[in-house]
């Protein structure tokens, strides 16, 4: 059998689940109380989950579907003699209501839907996409075009949940952590009565991919006889018996820890002053300079002699997170406000202008569309706040709440890069008071209730902006 080509593999999210992992997931389903009368694997690949399910739930009839004829053939050979039907079918086109109508309750859904986004597929020119529809109304998708990006696995899981409405079922599937969260938001918004939990897995070890992934479990719950479940338990591994925390949806928004949420709701509000992003230039070899042997040297190894009026000390996110002092890195700042004309540098800083013109080709090929139709050598994340003498800063990339006070260096305000967020202050004592408040246990509990550390940039402006400094200072 010929292995799928790389584009085909990417298009279909075709990373086969190791059989041992499929066995662990199937055993988890049994441990959680699954006693199925039928089993469904909507994207079965070469049959790892169907094989594992046949071992853990012997003699239970199962059905599997896959779009790849080679995979279907391999699964049929692996499951010869088991009560399993493996069928060729595109999960986007299968009439799941009809399939499930022939399967007795309780139904157990196992599997690992493709880990690929609609944007990935569009970039590949793939036609292997679900039909455009407003399947996530509450998240503001364009109902007419369905153009917004989404995970294919999310579409499949929500499609199956719709087909299972009113049925006695349990779903135990692999997915990215953020997909599990969006499914959780969906069922809360739609009022689907299910209980759920997530169990963290090692995606790098299993699939050699650098993403946060979980086993998501869902089970139909009977009509209400009491208060609804508070949330979804979050377990650190498939073997864990005690959850580390409980996620929950409140007011249409998902929270990472609803116990901490309940203790910190009084701190919610709009932060004043507003959090700002650091400087964005997208051309470090030209724009960033390093102090070496009494001179400034750019990333190309060139000694740079330009006016000090456009050179500012720079702290990058790693510097802020690790408590480093300014003085080693510097940055060329071409504007004082967003959209400001840069050609004035020809008169105000002619050596800097000549330096920029000399490297014009490198600056002109910056990929981000934000530079299009802007003055030459423009930067972003720029404004009066950039030049505030004192800042309380944090790096958005690090998985810790480590706020730092940034002070002037040799009389010059320190500029932060675009991995940082900061609050600007004119007075040191005001900045110090805010820093103390943000380092308090109350602030930590507030942020921990709302952060998802598995995200690529877990600390974002929206999270930081959601705390009221006034309420926080008052609480201390």
Coordinates of C-alpha atoms in Angstrom, one line a residue:
X1 CA 0.0 0.0 0.0
X2 CA 1.4 3.4 -1.0
X3 CA 1.7 5.9 1.9
X4 CA -0.2 9.2 1.5
X5 CA 1.9 12.0 0.0
X6 CA 2.8 14.8 2.3
X7 CA 0.1 17.3 1.0
X8 CA -2.5 14.5 1.2
X9 CA -1.5 13.7 4.8
X10 CA -1.6 17.4 5.8
X11 CA -5.0 17.9 4.1
X12 CA -6.5 15.0 5.9
X13 CA -4.8 15.5 9.2
X14 CA -3.6 12.0 8.7
X15 CA -1.4 11.2 11.7
X16 CA -2.4 7.7 12.8
X17 CA -3.0 7.1 16.5
X18 CA -0.5 4.6 18.0
X19 CA -2.3 1.4 19.0
X20 CA -1.2 1.6 22.6
X21 CA -2.6 5.1 23.0
X22 CA -5.9 3.9 21.5
X23 CA -5.9 1.1 24.0
X24 CA -5.3 3.6 26.9
X25 CA -8.2 5.8 25.7
X26 CA -10.5 2.8 25.3
X27 CA -9.6 1.6 28.8
X28 CA -10.4 5.1 30.1
X29 CA -13.8 4.9 28.5
X30 CA -14.5 1.6 30.3
X31 CA -13.1 3.1 33.6
X32 CA -15.5 6.0 33.3
X33 CA -18.5 3.6 33.0
X34 CA -19.0 3.1 29.3
X35 CA -21.1 0.0 28.6
X36 CA -21.9 0.4 24.9
X37 CA -24.3 -1.5 22.8
X38 CA -22.6 -0.1 19.7
X39 CA -19.3 1.8 18.8
X40 CA -18.7 4.4 16.2
X41 CA -15.3 5.7 14.9
X42 CA -16.0 8.5 12.4
X43 CA -12.5 8.8 11.0
X44 CA -11.0 5.4 11.7
X45 CA -7.8 5.6 9.6
X46 CA -6.0 2.2 9.7
X47 CA -8.2 1.0 12.6
X48 CA -6.2 1.6 15.8
X49 CA -9.3 2.7 17.8
X50 CA -11.5 0.0 16.3
X51 CA -8.9 -2.6 17.2
X52 CA -8.5 -1.3 20.8
X53 CA -12.3 -1.1 21.2
X54 CA -12.6 -4.7 20.1
X55 CA -10.2 -5.7 22.8
X56 CA -11.7 -3.7 25.6
X57 CA -15.4 -4.2 24.5
X58 CA -15.4 -7.6 22.9
X59 CA -18.4 -8.7 20.8
X60 CA -19.8 -5.2 20.7
X61 CA -20.7 -4.2 17.0
X62 CA -18.8 -1.3 15.7
X63 CA -18.7 0.8 12.5
X64 CA -15.8 2.9 11.2
X65 CA -15.5 5.3 8.3
X66 CA -12.5 6.7 6.4
X67 CA -12.0 8.7 3.2
X68 CA -8.8 6.8 2.3
X69 CA -9.4 3.5 0.4
X70 CA -6.0 2.2 1.5
X71 CA -6.7 2.9 5.2
X72 CA -10.1 1.2 4.9
X73 CA -8.5 -1.9 3.4
X74 CA -5.8 -1.9 6.2
X75 CA -8.5 -1.6 8.9
X76 CA -10.6 -4.4 7.4
X77 CA -7.5 -6.7 7.4
X78 CA -6.6 -5.8 11.0
X79 CA -10.2 -6.4 12.2
X80 CA -11.0 -9.6 10.2
X81 CA -13.3 -11.8 12.3
X82 CA -14.4 -8.9 14.7
X83 CA -18.0 -7.6 14.5
X84 CA -16.8 -4.4 12.8
X85 CA -17.9 -2.8 9.6
X86 CA -15.3 -0.5 8.0
X87 CA -16.8 1.7 5.3
X88 CA -15.4 4.2 2.8
X89 CA -16.9 7.6 3.5
X90 CA -16.1 11.3 3.8
X91 CA -16.9 12.4 7.3
X92 CA -18.1 15.7 5.9
X93 CA -20.7 14.0 3.6
X94 CA -21.8 11.0 5.7
X95 CA -25.5 11.2 6.8
X96 CA -24.7 10.6 10.5
X97 CA -28.3 10.6 11.6
X98 CA -29.0 7.7 9.3
X99 CA -25.8 5.9 10.5
X100 CA -26.7 6.3 14.1
X101 CA -30.3 5.3 13.6
X102 CA -29.1 1.8 12.9
X103 CA -26.9 1.7 16.0
X104 CA -28.5 0.8 19.4
X105 CA -27.9 2.9 22.6
X106 CA -25.8 3.4 24.4
X107 CA -23.4 4.5 21.6
X108 CA -19.7 4.9 22.3
X109 CA -17.9 7.3 19.9
X110 CA -14.2 6.9 19.9
X111 CA -11.5 8.3 17.7
X112 CA -9.1 11.0 16.7
X113 CA -10.6 13.5 14.2
X114 CA -8.1 15.3 11.9
X115 CA -6.0 18.0 13.5
X116 CA -6.1 20.5 10.7
X117 CA -7.8 23.9 10.3
X118 CA -9.9 25.2 7.4
X119 CA -7.2 27.9 6.9
X120 CA -4.5 25.2 6.5
X121 CA -6.7 23.4 3.9
X122 CA -7.4 26.6 2.1
X123 CA -3.7 27.4 1.8
X124 CA -3.2 23.9 0.3
X125 CA -6.0 24.5 -2.2
X126 CA -7.8 21.5 -0.7
X127 CA -11.4 20.7 -1.5
X128 CA -11.6 18.4 1.5
X129 CA -13.6 20.8 3.5
X130 CA -17.0 20.7 5.3
X131 CA -19.9 22.5 3.5
X132 CA -20.1 26.2 4.4
X133 CA -22.6 26.8 7.1
X134 CA -23.2 28.8 10.2
X135 CA -22.4 25.9 12.5
X136 CA -21.0 28.2 15.2
X137 CA -23.6 31.0 15.3
X138 CA -22.7 32.2 18.8
X139 CA -19.1 32.7 17.8
X140 CA -20.0 35.2 15.0
X141 CA -19.2 33.1 11.9
X142 CA -20.4 34.7 8.8
X143 CA -23.6 32.8 8.2
X144 CA -23.5 33.4 4.4
X145 CA -20.0 32.4 3.6
X146 CA -18.6 30.4 6.5
X147 CA -15.2 31.9 5.8
X148 CA -13.9 32.1 9.4
X149 CA -11.1 29.8 10.4
X150 CA -11.9 26.7 12.5
X151 CA -10.5 23.3 13.3
X152 CA -11.9 20.5 11.2
X153 CA -12.1 18.3 14.2
X154 CA -14.3 20.9 15.9
X155 CA -16.7 20.8 13.0
X156 CA -16.8 17.0 13.1
X157 CA -17.4 16.8 16.8
X158 CA -20.2 19.4 16.8
X159 CA -21.7 17.6 13.8
X160 CA -21.8 14.3 15.7
X161 CA -23.2 16.0 18.8
X162 CA -26.0 17.4 16.7
X163 CA -26.7 13.9 15.3
X164 CA -26.6 12.4 18.9
X165 CA -29.0 14.8 20.4
X166 CA -31.5 12.9 22.5
X167 CA -29.5 9.7 22.4
X168 CA -27.7 7.8 25.2
X169 CA -24.1 8.2 24.3
X170 CA -20.5 8.7 25.5
X171 CA -17.8 10.4 23.4
X172 CA -14.1 9.8 24.2
X173 CA -11.9 11.4 21.6
X174 CA -8.5 12.9 21.0
X175 CA -8.4 16.6 20.1
X176 CA -6.4 19.8 20.6
X177 CA -7.0 21.5 24.0
X178 CA -8.5 24.6 22.4
X179 CA -10.9 22.4 20.4
X180 CA -12.2 20.9 23.6
X181 CA -12.7 24.3 25.1
X182 CA -14.7 25.5 22.0
X183 CA -16.9 22.3 22.2
X184 CA -17.5 23.1 25.9
X185 CA -18.6 26.7 25.0
X186 CA -20.9 25.3 22.3
X187 CA -22.7 22.8 24.5
X188 CA -23.1 25.5 27.2
X189 CA -24.5 28.0 24.7
X190 CA -26.8 25.4 23.1
X191 CA -28.0 24.0 26.4
X192 CA -26.9 20.5 25.4
X193 CA -27.0 18.4 28.6
X194 CA -23.7 16.6 28.8
X195 CA -21.1 16.1 31.4
X196 CA -17.5 16.3 30.3
X197 CA -13.8 16.2 31.3
X198 CA -10.4 16.5 29.7
X199 CA -7.3 14.3 30.2
X200 CA -4.0 15.7 29.0
X201 CA -1.8 13.6 26.7
X202 CA 1.7 13.9 25.3
X203 CA 1.1 15.0 21.7
X204 CA 4.8 15.3 20.9
X205 CA 5.5 11.8 22.1
X206 CA 2.5 10.3 20.3
X207 CA 2.4 12.3 17.1
X208 CA 5.6 14.4 17.1
X209 CA 3.6 17.6 17.0
X210 CA 4.1 20.6 19.3
X211 CA 0.6 21.3 20.4
X212 CA -1.4 20.9 23.6
X213 CA -3.8 18.0 23.3
X214 CA -6.3 16.1 25.4
X215 CA -8.7 13.2 25.5
X216 CA -12.1 14.8 25.7
X217 CA -14.9 12.9 27.3
X218 CA -18.6 13.7 26.9
X219 CA -21.6 11.8 28.2
X220 CA -25.3 12.4 27.8
X221 CA -27.0 13.4 31.1
X222 CA -30.6 12.7 31.9
X223 CA -33.2 15.5 32.1
X224 CA -32.5 17.9 35.0
X225 CA -33.3 16.6 38.4
X226 CA -31.1 19.1 40.3
X227 CA -28.5 21.8 39.7
X228 CA -26.4 21.4 36.5
X229 CA -22.8 20.2 36.7
X230 CA -20.4 23.0 37.7
X231 CA -18.0 22.4 34.9
X232 CA -15.5 20.1 33.3
X233 CA -12.9 18.4 35.4
X234 CA -9.3 18.8 34.1
X235 CA -6.9 15.9 34.6
X236 CA -3.2 15.9 34.1
X237 CA -3.0 12.5 32.5
X238 CA -5.1 9.5 31.4
X239 CA -4.3 7.7 34.7
X240 CA -5.1 10.6 37.0
X241 CA -8.0 10.0 39.4
X242 CA -8.2 13.5 40.9
X243 CA -8.7 16.6 38.7
X244 CA -6.3 19.5 39.0
X245 CA -9.0 22.1 38.4
X246 CA -12.5 22.5 37.0
X247 CA -13.2 24.5 33.8
X248 CA -16.5 26.2 33.4
X249 CA -18.6 28.5 31.2
X250 CA -20.0 31.6 32.9
X251 CA -21.8 34.4 31.1
X252 CA -21.0 32.8 27.7
X253 CA -17.2 32.9 28.4
X254 CA -15.0 29.9 29.3
X255 CA -12.9 30.0 32.4
X256 CA -10.0 27.8 33.3
X257 CA -10.8 27.5 37.0
X258 CA -14.3 28.2 38.2
X259 CA -13.4 28.0 41.9
X260 CA -11.0 30.9 41.5
X261 CA -13.5 32.6 39.3
X262 CA -16.0 32.7 42.1
X263 CA -13.5 34.2 44.4
X264 CA -12.4 36.9 42.0
X265 CA -15.4 38.1 40.2
X266 CA -15.4 41.4 42.2
X267 CA -12.1 42.3 40.5
X268 CA -13.5 42.3 36.9
X269 CA -13.6 45.6 35.0
X270 CA -11.7 47.7 32.5
X271 CA -8.1 48.3 33.4
X272 CA -7.1 52.0 33.6
X273 CA -4.6 52.9 32.3
X274 CA -5.0 50.6 29.4
X275 CA -2.5 47.8 28.7
X276 CA -0.4 48.5 25.6
X277 CA 1.6 46.3 23.3
X278 CA 5.3 46.8 22.7
X279 CA 7.0 48.0 19.5
X280 CA 6.5 45.9 16.3
X281 CA 9.0 46.3 13.5
X282 CA 9.5 42.8 11.9
X283 CA 13.1 43.5 10.8
X284 CA 15.4 42.7 13.7
X285 CA 18.7 42.6 11.7
X286 CA 18.2 46.2 10.7
X287 CA 16.2 47.8 13.5
X288 CA 17.7 46.1 16.5
X289 CA 21.3 47.0 17.6
X290 CA 23.6 45.6 20.2
X291 CA 26.3 47.5 22.3
X292 CA 29.7 45.9 21.5
X293 CA 33.1 47.4 22.3
X294 CA 31.7 50.9 22.7
X295 CA 29.7 50.8 19.4
X296 CA 26.3 49.8 18.1
X297 CA 26.2 46.7 15.9
X298 CA 23.2 45.5 13.9
X299 CA 22.2 41.9 13.3
X300 CA 24.1 41.9 10.0
X301 CA 27.4 42.5 11.8
X302 CA 27.6 46.2 10.7
X303 CA 28.7 49.0 13.0
X304 CA 25.9 51.6 13.0
X305 CA 26.5 55.3 13.5
X306 CA 23.2 57.1 13.7
X307 CA 21.6 59.9 15.7
X308 CA 21.0 59.0 19.4
X309 CA 17.6 60.8 19.1
X310 CA 16.2 57.8 17.3
X311 CA 17.9 55.1 19.4
X312 CA 16.3 53.7 22.5
X313 CA 17.3 51.0 25.0
X314 CA 15.3 47.8 24.2
X315 CA 14.0 45.0 26.4
X316 CA 12.7 41.9 24.8
X317 CA 10.1 39.6 26.3
X318 CA 12.7 37.2 27.5
X319 CA 14.5 40.1 29.2
X320 CA 11.4 41.1 31.0
X321 CA 10.5 37.6 32.1
X322 CA 14.0 36.9 33.4
X323 CA 14.6 40.2 35.1
X324 CA 17.4 41.4 32.9
X325 CA 18.4 45.1 33.0
X326 CA 18.5 47.3 29.9
X327 CA 21.8 48.4 28.3
X328 CA 22.8 45.6 26.0
X329 CA 20.1 45.9 23.2
X330 CA 18.8 49.0 21.5
X331 CA 16.2 49.7 18.8
X332 CA 15.8 52.3 16.1
X333 CA 12.5 54.0 16.5
X334 CA 11.3 55.8 13.3
X335 CA 8.1 57.4 14.6
X336 CA 6.6 58.8 17.7
X337 CA 3.0 58.1 16.9
X338 CA 1.1 55.6 14.6
X339 CA 1.1 56.7 11.0
X340 CA 3.4 59.6 11.5
X341 CA 5.3 60.7 8.4
X342 CA 8.9 59.3 8.5
X343 CA 10.4 61.4 5.7
X344 CA 11.0 64.1 8.3
X345 CA 14.0 62.0 9.4
X346 CA 15.8 63.2 6.3
X347 CA 16.3 66.5 8.1
X348 CA 16.0 65.5 11.7
X349 CA 18.2 62.4 11.6
X350 CA 19.9 62.2 8.2
X351 CA 22.4 59.5 9.2
X352 CA 19.5 57.3 10.4
X353 CA 17.6 58.0 7.2
X354 CA 20.6 57.1 5.1
X355 CA 21.0 53.9 7.1
X356 CA 17.3 52.9 6.5
X357 CA 17.5 53.7 2.8
X358 CA 20.6 51.5 2.5
X359 CA 18.5 48.6 4.0
X360 CA 15.3 49.6 2.2
X361 CA 15.0 46.3 0.4
X362 CA 14.9 44.3 3.7
X363 CA 12.4 46.6 5.2
X364 CA 10.1 46.6 2.2
X365 CA 9.7 42.9 2.2
X366 CA 8.2 42.7 5.6
X367 CA 5.3 40.3 5.2
X368 CA 2.6 41.8 7.5
X369 CA -0.1 43.7 5.7
X370 CA -0.1 46.4 8.4
X371 CA 2.9 48.0 6.6
X372 CA 1.0 48.3 3.4
X373 CA 0.3 51.9 2.3
X374 CA 2.1 53.3 5.3
X375 CA 5.1 55.7 5.4
X376 CA 8.4 54.0 4.6
X377 CA 10.1 52.3 7.5
X378 CA 7.0 52.5 9.7
X379 CA 6.6 50.6 13.0
X380 CA 3.6 49.6 15.0
X381 CA 2.7 49.6 18.7
X382 CA 3.9 53.1 18.8
X383 CA 2.4 56.1 20.7
X384 CA 3.1 58.5 23.6
X385 CA 2.9 55.5 25.9
X386 CA 6.0 54.0 24.3
X387 CA 8.1 56.8 25.7
X388 CA 6.6 56.8 29.2
X389 CA 9.5 56.8 31.7
X390 CA 8.1 54.0 33.9
X391 CA 6.3 50.9 32.8
X392 CA 4.9 47.8 34.5
X393 CA 5.5 45.0 32.0
X394 CA 4.9 41.3 31.4
X395 CA 5.9 39.0 28.5
X396 CA 2.9 37.3 26.8
X397 CA 4.8 34.2 25.7
X398 CA 6.0 32.9 29.1
X399 CA 3.8 30.6 31.1
X400 CA 4.1 32.6 34.3
X401 CA 2.7 35.8 35.8
X402 CA 6.0 37.7 36.2
X403 CA 5.3 41.4 36.2
X404 CA 8.4 43.8 36.2
X405 CA 9.1 47.4 36.8
X406 CA 10.9 49.0 33.8
X407 CA 12.8 52.2 34.6
X408 CA 14.7 54.6 32.3
X409 CA 18.2 53.7 31.3
X410 CA 20.7 56.5 31.3
X411 CA 17.9 59.0 31.1
X412 CA 16.2 57.4 28.1
X413 CA 12.8 55.6 28.3
X414 CA 13.1 51.9 27.7
X415 CA 11.2 50.5 24.7
X416 CA 9.7 47.0 24.9
X417 CA 9.2 44.5 22.0
X418 CA 5.9 43.2 20.7
X419 CA 5.9 40.1 22.9
X420 CA 5.4 42.4 25.9
X421 CA 2.4 44.2 27.3
X422 CA 2.8 47.1 29.7
X423 CA 1.1 49.9 31.6
X424 CA 2.7 53.3 31.2
X425 CA 3.4 55.7 34.1
X426 CA 5.0 59.1 34.5
X427 CA 5.8 58.6 38.2
X428 CA 7.8 55.9 39.8
X429 CA 5.8 55.6 42.9
X430 CA 2.6 55.1 41.0
X431 CA 4.2 52.3 38.9
X432 CA 5.5 50.7 42.1
X433 CA 2.0 50.7 43.7
X434 CA 0.5 49.0 40.6
X435 CA 3.3 46.5 40.5
X436 CA 2.6 45.5 44.1
X437 CA -1.1 45.1 43.4
X438 CA -0.4 42.9 40.3
X439 CA 2.0 40.7 42.3
X440 CA -0.6 40.1 45.0
X441 CA -2.3 36.8 45.6
X442 CA -5.7 38.3 44.7
X443 CA -4.3 39.2 41.2
X444 CA -2.7 35.8 40.7
X445 CA -6.0 34.1 41.6
X446 CA -7.9 36.4 39.2
X447 CA -5.6 35.6 36.2
X448 CA -5.3 31.9 37.0
X449 CA -9.0 31.6 36.8
X450 CA -8.9 33.0 33.2
X451 CA -5.6 31.9 31.6
X452 CA -5.1 28.8 29.5
X453 CA -1.4 28.0 29.8
X454 CA -1.4 25.6 26.8
X455 CA -2.1 28.5 24.4
X456 CA 0.8 29.8 22.3
X457 CA 0.5 33.3 23.8
X458 CA -1.3 32.5 27.1
X459 CA -1.1 36.1 28.4
X460 CA -2.9 38.5 26.1
X461 CA -4.2 42.0 26.2
X462 CA -7.8 40.9 26.7
X463 CA -6.9 38.9 29.8
X464 CA -4.8 41.8 31.3
X465 CA -7.4 44.4 30.4
X466 CA -10.2 42.5 32.2
X467 CA -8.9 43.3 35.7
X468 CA -9.9 46.5 37.4
X469 CA -6.8 48.1 39.0
X470 CA -9.0 50.2 41.2
X471 CA -10.9 47.2 42.6
X472 CA -7.6 45.3 43.0
X473 CA -5.9 48.1 44.9
X474 CA -9.1 48.4 47.1
X475 CA -9.1 44.7 47.8
X476 CA -5.5 44.8 49.1

